[in-house]
Coordinates of C-alpha atoms and ligand atoms in Angstrom, one line a residue:
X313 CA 59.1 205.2 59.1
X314 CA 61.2 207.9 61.2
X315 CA 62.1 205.7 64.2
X316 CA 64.5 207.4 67.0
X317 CA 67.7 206.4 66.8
X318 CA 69.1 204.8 70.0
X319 CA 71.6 206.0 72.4
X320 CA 75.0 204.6 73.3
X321 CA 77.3 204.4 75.9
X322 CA 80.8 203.6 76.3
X323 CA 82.0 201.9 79.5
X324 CA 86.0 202.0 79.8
X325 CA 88.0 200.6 82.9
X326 CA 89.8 204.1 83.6
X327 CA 93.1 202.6 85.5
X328 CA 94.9 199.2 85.7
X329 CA 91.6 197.2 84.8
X330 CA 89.3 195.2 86.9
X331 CA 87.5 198.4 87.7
X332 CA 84.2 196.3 87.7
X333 CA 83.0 197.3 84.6
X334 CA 81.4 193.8 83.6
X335 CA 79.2 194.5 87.2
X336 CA 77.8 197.8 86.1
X337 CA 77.6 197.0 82.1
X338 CA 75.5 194.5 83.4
X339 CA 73.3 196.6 85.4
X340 CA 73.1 199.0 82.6
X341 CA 71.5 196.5 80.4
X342 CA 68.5 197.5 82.2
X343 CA 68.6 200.5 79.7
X344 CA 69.9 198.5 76.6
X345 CA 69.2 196.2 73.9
X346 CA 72.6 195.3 73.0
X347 CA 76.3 194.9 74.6
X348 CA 79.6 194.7 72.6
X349 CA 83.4 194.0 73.2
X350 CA 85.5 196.3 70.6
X351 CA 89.1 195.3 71.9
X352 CA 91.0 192.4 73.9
X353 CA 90.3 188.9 74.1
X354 CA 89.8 186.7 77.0
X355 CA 92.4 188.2 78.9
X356 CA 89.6 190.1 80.7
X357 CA 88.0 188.7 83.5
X358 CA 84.2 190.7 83.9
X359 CA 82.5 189.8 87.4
X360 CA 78.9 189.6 87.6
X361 CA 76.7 188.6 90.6
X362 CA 72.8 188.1 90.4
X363 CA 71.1 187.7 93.6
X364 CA 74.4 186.1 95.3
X365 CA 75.2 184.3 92.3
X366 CA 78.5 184.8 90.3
X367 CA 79.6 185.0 86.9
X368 CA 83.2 184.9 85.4
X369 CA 83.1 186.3 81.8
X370 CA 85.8 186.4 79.6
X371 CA 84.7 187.0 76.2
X372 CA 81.4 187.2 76.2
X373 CA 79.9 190.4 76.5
X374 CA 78.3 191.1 80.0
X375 CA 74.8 191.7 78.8
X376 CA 74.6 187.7 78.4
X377 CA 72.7 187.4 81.8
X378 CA 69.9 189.6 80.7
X379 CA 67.3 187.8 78.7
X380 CA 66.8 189.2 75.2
X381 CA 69.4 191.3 74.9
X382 CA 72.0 191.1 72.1
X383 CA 75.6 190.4 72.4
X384 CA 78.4 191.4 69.6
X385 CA 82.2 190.3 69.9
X386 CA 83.2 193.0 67.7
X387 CA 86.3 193.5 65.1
X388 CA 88.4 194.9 67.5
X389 CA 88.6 191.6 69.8
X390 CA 91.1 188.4 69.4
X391 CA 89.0 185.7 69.8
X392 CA 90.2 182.2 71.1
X393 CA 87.4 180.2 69.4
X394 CA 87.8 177.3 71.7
X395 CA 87.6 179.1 74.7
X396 CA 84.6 181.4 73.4
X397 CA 82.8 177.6 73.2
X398 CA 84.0 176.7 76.9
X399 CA 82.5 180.3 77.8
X400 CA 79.0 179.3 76.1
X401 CA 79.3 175.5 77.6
X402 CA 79.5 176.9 80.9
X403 CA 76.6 179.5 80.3
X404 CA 74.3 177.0 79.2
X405 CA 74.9 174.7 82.0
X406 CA 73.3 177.2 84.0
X407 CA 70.5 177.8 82.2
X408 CA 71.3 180.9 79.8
X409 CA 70.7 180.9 76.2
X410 CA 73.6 182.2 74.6
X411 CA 74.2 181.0 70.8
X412 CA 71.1 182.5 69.5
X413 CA 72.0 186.1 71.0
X414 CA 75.6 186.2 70.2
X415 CA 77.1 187.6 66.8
X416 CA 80.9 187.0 66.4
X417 CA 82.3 189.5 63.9
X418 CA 84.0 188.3 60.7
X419 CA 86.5 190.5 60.8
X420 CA 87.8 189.3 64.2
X421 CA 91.8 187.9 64.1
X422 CA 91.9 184.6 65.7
X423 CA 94.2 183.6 68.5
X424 CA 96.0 180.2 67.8
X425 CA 98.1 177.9 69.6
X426 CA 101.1 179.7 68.5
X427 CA 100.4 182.8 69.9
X428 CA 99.3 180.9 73.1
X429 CA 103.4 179.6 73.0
X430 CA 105.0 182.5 72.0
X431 CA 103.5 184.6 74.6
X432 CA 104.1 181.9 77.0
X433 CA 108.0 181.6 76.0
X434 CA 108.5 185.2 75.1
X435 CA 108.0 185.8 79.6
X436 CA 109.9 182.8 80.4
X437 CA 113.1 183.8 78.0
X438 CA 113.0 187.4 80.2
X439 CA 112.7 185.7 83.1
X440 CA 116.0 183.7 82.6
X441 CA 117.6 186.8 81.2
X442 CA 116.6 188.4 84.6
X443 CA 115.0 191.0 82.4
X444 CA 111.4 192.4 83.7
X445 CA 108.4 190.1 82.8
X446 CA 105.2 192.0 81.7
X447 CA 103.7 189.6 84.0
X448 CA 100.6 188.7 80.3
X449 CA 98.2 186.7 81.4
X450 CA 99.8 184.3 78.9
X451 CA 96.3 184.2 77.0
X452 CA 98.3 185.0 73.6
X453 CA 96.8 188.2 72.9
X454 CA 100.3 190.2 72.5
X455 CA 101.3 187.5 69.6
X456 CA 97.5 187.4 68.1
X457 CA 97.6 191.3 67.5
X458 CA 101.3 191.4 66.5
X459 CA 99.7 188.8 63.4
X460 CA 96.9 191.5 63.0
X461 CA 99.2 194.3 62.6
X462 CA 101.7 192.4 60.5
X463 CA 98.5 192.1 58.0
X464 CA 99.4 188.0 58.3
X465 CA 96.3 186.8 61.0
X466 CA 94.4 184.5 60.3
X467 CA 90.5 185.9 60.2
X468 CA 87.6 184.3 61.6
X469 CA 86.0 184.2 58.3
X470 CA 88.8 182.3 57.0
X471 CA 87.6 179.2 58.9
X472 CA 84.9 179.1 56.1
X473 CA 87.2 178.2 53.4
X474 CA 89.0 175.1 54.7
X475 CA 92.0 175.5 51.7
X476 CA 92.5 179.1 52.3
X477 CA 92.5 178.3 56.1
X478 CA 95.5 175.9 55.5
X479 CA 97.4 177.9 53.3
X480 CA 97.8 180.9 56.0
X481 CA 98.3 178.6 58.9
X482 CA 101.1 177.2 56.6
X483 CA 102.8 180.4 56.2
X484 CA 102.3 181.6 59.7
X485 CA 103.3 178.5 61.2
X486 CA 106.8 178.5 59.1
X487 CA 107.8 181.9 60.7
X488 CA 106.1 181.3 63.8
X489 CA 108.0 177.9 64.6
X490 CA 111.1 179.0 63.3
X491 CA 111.0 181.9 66.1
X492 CA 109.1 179.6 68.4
X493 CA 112.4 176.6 68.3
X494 CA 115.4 179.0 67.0
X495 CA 114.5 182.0 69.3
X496 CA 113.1 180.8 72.3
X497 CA 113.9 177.3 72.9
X498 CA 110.4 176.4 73.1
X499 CA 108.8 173.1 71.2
X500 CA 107.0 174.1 67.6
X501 CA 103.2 173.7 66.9
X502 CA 101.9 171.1 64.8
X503 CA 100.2 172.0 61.9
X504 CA 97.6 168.8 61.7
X505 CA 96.4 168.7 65.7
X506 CA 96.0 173.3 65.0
X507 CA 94.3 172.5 61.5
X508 CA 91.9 169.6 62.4
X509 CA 90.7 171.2 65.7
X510 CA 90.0 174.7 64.1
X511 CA 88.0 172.5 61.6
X512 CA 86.2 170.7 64.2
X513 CA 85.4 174.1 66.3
X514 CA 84.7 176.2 63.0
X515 CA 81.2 173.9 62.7
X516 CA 80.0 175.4 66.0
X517 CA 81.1 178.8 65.6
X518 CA 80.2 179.7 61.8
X519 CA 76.6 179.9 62.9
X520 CA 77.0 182.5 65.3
X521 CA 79.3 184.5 63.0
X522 CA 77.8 187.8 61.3
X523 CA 78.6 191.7 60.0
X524 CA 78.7 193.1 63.1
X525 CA 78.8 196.5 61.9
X526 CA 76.1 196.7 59.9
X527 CA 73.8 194.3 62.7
X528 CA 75.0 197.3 65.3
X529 CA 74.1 200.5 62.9
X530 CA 70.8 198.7 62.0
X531 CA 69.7 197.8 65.3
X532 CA 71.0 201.7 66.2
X533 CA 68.8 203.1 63.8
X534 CA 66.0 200.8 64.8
X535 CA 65.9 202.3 68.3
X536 CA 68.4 199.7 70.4
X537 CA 70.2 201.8 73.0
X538 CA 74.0 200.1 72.6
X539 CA 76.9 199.5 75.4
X540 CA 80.3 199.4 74.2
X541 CA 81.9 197.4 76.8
X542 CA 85.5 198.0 77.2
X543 CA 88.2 195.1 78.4
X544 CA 91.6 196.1 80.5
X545 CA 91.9 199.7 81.6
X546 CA 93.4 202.8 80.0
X547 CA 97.0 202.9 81.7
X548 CA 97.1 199.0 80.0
X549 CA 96.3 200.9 76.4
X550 CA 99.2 199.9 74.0
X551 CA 99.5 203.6 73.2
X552 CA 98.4 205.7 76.5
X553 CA 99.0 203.5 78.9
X554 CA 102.1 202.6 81.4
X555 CA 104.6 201.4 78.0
X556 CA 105.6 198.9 77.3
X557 CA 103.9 197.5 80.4
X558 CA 100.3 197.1 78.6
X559 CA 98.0 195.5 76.8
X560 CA 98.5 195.3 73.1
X561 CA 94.8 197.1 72.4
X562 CA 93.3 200.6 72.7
X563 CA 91.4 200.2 75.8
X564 CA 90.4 203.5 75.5
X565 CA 86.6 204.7 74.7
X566 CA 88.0 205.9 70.8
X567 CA 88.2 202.4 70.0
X568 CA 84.7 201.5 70.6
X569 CA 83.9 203.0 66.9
X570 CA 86.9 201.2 65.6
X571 CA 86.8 197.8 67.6
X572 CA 82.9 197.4 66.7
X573 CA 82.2 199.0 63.3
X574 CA 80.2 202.3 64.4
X575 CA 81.2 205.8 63.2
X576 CA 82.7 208.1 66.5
X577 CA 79.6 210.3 66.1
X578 CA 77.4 207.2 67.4
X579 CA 79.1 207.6 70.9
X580 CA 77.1 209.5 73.0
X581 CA 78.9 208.9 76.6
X582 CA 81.8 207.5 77.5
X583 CA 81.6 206.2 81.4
X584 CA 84.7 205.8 83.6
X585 CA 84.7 202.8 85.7
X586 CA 87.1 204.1 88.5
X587 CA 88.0 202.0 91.9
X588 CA 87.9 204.3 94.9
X589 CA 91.5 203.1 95.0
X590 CA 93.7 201.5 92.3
X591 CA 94.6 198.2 91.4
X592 CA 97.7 196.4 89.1
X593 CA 97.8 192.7 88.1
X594 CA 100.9 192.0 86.6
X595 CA 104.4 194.2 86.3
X596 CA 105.2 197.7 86.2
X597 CA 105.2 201.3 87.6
X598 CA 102.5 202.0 89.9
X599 CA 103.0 205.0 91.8
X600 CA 100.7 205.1 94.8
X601 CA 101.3 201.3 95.6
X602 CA 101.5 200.2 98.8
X603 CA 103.0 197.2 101.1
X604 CA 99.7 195.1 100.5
X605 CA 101.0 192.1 102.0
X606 CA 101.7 192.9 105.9
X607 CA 98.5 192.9 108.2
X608 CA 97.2 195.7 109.5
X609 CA 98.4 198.3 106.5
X610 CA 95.8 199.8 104.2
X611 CA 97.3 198.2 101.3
X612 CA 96.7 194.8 103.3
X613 CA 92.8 196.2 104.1
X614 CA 92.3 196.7 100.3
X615 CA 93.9 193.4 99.2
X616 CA 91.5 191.5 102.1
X617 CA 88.2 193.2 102.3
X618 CA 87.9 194.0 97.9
X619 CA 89.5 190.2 97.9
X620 CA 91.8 191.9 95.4
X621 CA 92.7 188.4 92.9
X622 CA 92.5 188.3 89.4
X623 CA 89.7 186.6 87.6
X624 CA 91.8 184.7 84.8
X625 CA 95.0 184.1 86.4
X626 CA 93.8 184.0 90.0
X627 CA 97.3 186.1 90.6
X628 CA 97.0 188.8 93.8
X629 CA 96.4 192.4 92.7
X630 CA 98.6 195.0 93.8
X631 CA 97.1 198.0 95.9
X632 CA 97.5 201.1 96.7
X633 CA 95.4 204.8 97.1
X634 CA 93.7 206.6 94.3
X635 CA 95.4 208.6 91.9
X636 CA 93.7 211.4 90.5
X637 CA 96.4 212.4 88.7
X638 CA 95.9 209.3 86.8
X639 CA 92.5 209.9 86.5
X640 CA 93.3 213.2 84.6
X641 CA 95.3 211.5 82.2
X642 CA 92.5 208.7 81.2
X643 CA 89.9 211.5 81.6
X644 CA 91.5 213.7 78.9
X645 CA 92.4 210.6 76.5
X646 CA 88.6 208.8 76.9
X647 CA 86.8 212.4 76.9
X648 CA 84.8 211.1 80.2
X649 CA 81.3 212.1 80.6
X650 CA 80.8 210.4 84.0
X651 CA 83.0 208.3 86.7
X652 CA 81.3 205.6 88.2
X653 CA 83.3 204.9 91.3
X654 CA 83.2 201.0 92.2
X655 CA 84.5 199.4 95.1
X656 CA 83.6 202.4 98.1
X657 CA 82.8 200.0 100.4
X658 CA 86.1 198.3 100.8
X659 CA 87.3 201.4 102.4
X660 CA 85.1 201.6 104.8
X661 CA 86.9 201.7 108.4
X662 CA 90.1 203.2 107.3
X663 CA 90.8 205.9 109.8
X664 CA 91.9 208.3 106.8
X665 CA 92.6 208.2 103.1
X666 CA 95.8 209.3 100.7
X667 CA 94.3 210.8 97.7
X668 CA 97.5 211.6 95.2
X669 CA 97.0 215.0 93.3
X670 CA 100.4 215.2 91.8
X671 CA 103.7 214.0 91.8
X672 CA 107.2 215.2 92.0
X673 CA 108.8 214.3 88.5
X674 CA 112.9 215.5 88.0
X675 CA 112.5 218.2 90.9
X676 CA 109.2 219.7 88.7
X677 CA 105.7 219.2 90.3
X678 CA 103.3 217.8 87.5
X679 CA 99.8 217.2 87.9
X680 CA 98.7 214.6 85.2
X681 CA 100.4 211.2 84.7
X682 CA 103.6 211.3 82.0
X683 CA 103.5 208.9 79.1
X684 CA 104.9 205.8 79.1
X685 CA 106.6 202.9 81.8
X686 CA 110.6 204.9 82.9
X687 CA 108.5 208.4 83.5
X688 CA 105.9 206.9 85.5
X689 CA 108.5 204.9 87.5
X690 CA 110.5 208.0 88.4
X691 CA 107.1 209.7 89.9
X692 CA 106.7 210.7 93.3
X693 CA 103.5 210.4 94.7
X694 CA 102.0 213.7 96.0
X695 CA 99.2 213.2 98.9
X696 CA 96.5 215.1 100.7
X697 CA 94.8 213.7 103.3
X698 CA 91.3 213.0 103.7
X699 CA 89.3 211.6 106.5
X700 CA 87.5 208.2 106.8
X701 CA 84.3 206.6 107.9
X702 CA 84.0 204.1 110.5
X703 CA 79.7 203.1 109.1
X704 CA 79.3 200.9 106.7
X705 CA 78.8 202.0 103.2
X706 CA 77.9 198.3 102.0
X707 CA 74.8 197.7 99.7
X708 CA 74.0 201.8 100.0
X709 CA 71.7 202.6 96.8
X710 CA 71.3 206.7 97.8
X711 CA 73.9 209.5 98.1
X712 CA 72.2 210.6 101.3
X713 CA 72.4 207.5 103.2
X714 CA 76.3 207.4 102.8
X715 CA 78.4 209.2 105.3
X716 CA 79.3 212.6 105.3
X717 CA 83.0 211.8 105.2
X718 CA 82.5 209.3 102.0
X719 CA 80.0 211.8 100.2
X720 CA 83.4 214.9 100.4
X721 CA 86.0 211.8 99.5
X722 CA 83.8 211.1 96.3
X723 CA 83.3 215.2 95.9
X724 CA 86.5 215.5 95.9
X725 CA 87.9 213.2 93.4
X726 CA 85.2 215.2 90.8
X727 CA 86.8 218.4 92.1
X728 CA 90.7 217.2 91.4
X729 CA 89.4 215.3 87.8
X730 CA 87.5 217.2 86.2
X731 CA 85.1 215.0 85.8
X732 CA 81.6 214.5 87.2
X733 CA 80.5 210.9 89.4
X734 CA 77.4 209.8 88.2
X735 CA 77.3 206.6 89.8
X736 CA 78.7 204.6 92.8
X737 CA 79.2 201.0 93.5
X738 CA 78.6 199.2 97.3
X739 CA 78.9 196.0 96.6
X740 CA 79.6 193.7 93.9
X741 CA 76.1 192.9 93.5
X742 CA 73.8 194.0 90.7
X743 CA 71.2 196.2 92.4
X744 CA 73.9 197.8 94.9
X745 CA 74.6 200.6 92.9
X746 CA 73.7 204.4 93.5
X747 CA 72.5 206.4 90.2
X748 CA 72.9 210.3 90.1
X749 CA 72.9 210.4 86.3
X750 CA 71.6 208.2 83.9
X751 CA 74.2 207.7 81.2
X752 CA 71.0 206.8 79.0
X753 CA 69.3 210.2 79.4
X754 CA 70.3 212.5 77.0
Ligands
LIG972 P1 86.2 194.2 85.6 O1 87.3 193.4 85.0 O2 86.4 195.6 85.5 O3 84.8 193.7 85.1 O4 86.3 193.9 87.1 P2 86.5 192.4 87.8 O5 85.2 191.7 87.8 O6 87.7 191.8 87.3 O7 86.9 192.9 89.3 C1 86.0 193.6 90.1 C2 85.8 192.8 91.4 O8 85.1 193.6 92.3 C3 84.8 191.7 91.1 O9 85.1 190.6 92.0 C4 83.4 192.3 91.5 O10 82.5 191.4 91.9 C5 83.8 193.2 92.6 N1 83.0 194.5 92.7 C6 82.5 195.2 91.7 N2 81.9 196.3 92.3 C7 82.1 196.2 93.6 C8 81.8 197.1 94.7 O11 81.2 198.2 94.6 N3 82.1 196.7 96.0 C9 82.8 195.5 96.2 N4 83.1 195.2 97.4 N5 83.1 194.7 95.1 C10 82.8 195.1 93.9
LIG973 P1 89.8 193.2 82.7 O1 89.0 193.4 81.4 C1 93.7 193.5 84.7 C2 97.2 192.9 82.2 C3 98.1 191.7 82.5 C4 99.5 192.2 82.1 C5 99.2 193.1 80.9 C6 99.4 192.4 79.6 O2 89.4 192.1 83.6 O3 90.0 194.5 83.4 P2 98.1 190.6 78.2 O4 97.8 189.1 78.5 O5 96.9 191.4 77.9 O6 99.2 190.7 77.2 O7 98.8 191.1 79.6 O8 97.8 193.4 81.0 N1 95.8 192.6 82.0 C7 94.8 192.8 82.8 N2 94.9 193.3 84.1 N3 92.5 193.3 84.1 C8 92.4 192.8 82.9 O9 91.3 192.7 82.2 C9 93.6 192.5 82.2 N4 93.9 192.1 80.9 C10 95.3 192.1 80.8 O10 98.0 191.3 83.9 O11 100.0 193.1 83.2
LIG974 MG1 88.7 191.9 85.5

């Protein structure tokens, strides 16, 4: 049988996160038969609302609210088992089927209550020293990778052999502890409460659990168009983005094949999820932040009207204008087919809009981002000024219906990128979304 293969799409978050990618991976799924996460944990926070009704997702992928299609927690991901089971819980209180669509990959490192402490203590030990806070979302993810690396983590197939289980929490709790009450001052983790609930929680997961990889090739060669669905945003990437204030994954669209099990080859577009303006939760340099806290600026108009607050830590987001310069730098390191500006709306009645081009670095002018957290800090923002729109761009599904000024903002952020847009979001709700390219047509 010569079936066609499917094709696959990448959706990364292309500055700070909380782009809305879970919205428009969501959407896509109109087009697709499966959705997986390749990186991150439950740090993310993925928004989805369905005729007025919302959905938080953490882990889960955000193809869940689509009936029949698949969802993968690949490799790549961290996975807090008991909070993947509060996820489905919840889901199934509304009505969605989730355990019989969701495959959990074996390979996936588990985050345990140590990590949980030492992320927690490792921010309250720099906050005493008066030292900068990454500002985590204290989820454990930093500690639960660190394990990975380190070639100690404890696997999610591991939770299948109850002895071998034991026997790594035992060594990782001895170093773990030690740092935990000789380091940091925090309390240690007992060994019986961590052992007997990852028993207790390993009876609901192991069902769900499968080869990921070879699931996702299969159901690829069988025809299943696939969405890789990316957590965080590129300048939180561990090696591109604003060091050491980051994530500890790849965030970017290379780490889809790695995160999930897929060669690169079966990546046939990589989508950037941009806000019209950019977002932070959490420390570090941002260099087109504004004052987002005094009424009547446009940093306050942004933090309002896109009710800029985290999803998992309910913490405000900073705010400030978009940065194309930025944008160069995560279209160059993702290979961007297509932006997908989100968010338009919110700027609707701003008399006129910074767009930053460049900055001023050391007396040089630059026009792409530097690497890492003490070069970005040093950047000075370099602006031109575009005009507003005083209509309303809310729920708009076609280019023509937008205004002129919002059709040359969104022409000119392809012109200064690079890169083309190929879709735009007006609202936060599924159908509100305007479609120039399909990222599904070849
Ligand atoms: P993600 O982490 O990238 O999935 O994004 P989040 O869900 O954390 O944050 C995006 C927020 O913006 C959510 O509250 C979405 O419901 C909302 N949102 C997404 N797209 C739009 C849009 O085009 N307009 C408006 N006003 N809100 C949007
Ligand atoms: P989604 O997928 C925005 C930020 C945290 C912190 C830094 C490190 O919803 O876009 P961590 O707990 O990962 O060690 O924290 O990364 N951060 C996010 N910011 N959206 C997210 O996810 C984030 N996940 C982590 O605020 O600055
Ligand atoms: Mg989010």
């Amino acid at each position: 049988m010569n079936m066609k293969q499917g094709r696959n799409v990448v959706v990364v978050g292309t500055q700070w996160g909380d782009e809305g990618k879970g919205k428009l991976v969501d959407w896509l799924t109109e087009s697709a038969q499966g959705v997986v996460r390749f990186q991150g944990g439950h740090n993310a926070g993925h928004t989805l609302v369905i005729n007025g009704v919302k959905t938080a997702l953490h882990l889960i992928p955000s193809g869940i609210m689509r009936g029949g299609v698949k969802c993968y927690i690949g490799n790549g991901v961290v996975l807090s088992v008991p909070k993947l089971l509060e996820e489905i819980a919840g889901l199934e209180k509304a009505g969605v089927e989730v355990r019989s669509r969701l495959r959990v990959s074996e390979a996936c490192p588990l985050i345990l209550p140590y990590h949980v402490a030492l992320d927690v203590a490792r921010e309250a030990a720099k906050e005493k020293a008066g030292t900068a806070k990454i500002g985590t979302t204290g989820r454990g993810i930093g500690p639960a990778y660190e394990d990975k690396v380190a070639r100690r983590a404890i696997r999610v197939q591991d939770l299948k052999y109850p002895e071998r289980f034991a026997t790594k929490l035992r060594e990782n709790l001895a170093l773990h502890n030690h740092v935990l009450v000789n380091f940091l001052g925090a309390e240690p983790v007992d060994f019986d409460t961590t052992y007997n609930e990852a028993m207790a929680y390993a009876k609901a997961l192991l069902p769900m659990v499968a080869d990921v990889s070879r699931e996702l090739n299969d159901a690829n060669k069988a025809g299943a168009n696939l969405l890789f669905e990316g957590a965080q945003g590129t300048l939180l990437d561990v090696d591109h983005g604003t060091y050491p204030f980051v994530t500890s994954s790849n965030c970017v669209a290379g780490n889809a094949a790695a995160g999930s099990g897929v060669g690169p080859g079966m990546l046939h577009y990589i989508l950037g999820i941009t806000k019209a303006y950019c977002t932070r939760v959490g420390g570090g340099p941002f260099p087109t932040e504004l004052e987002w806290e005094k009424e009547g600026t446009p940093g306050y108009h942004m933090s309002t009207v896109g009710a800029e607050k985290g999803v998992t830590t309910g913490r405000s987001r900073r705010c400030g204008w978009f940065d194309a310069a930025l944008l160069k730098r995560s279209a160059q390191v993702n290979g961007l087919s297509g932006l997908c500006i989100t968010k338009l709306d919110v700027l609707d009645g701003l008399k006129e809009l910074m767009l930053c081009t460049g900055y001023e670095l050391d007396g040089e002018t630059i026009d792409i981002l530097p690497m890492g957290a003490d070069e970005i800090a040093r950047c000075k923002p370099i602006y031109e000024v575009i005009p507003g729109w005083t209509e309303t761009t809310v729920g708009v599904t076609d280019m023509d219906k937008l205004p002129a000024n919002a059709r040359q903002y969104l022409a000119r952020i392809a012109e200064v990128t690079g890169v083309p847009v190929h879709m735009v979001s007006t609202s936060p709700d599924r159908d509100h979304t305007i479609l120039l390219h399909n990222p599904f047509a070849a």
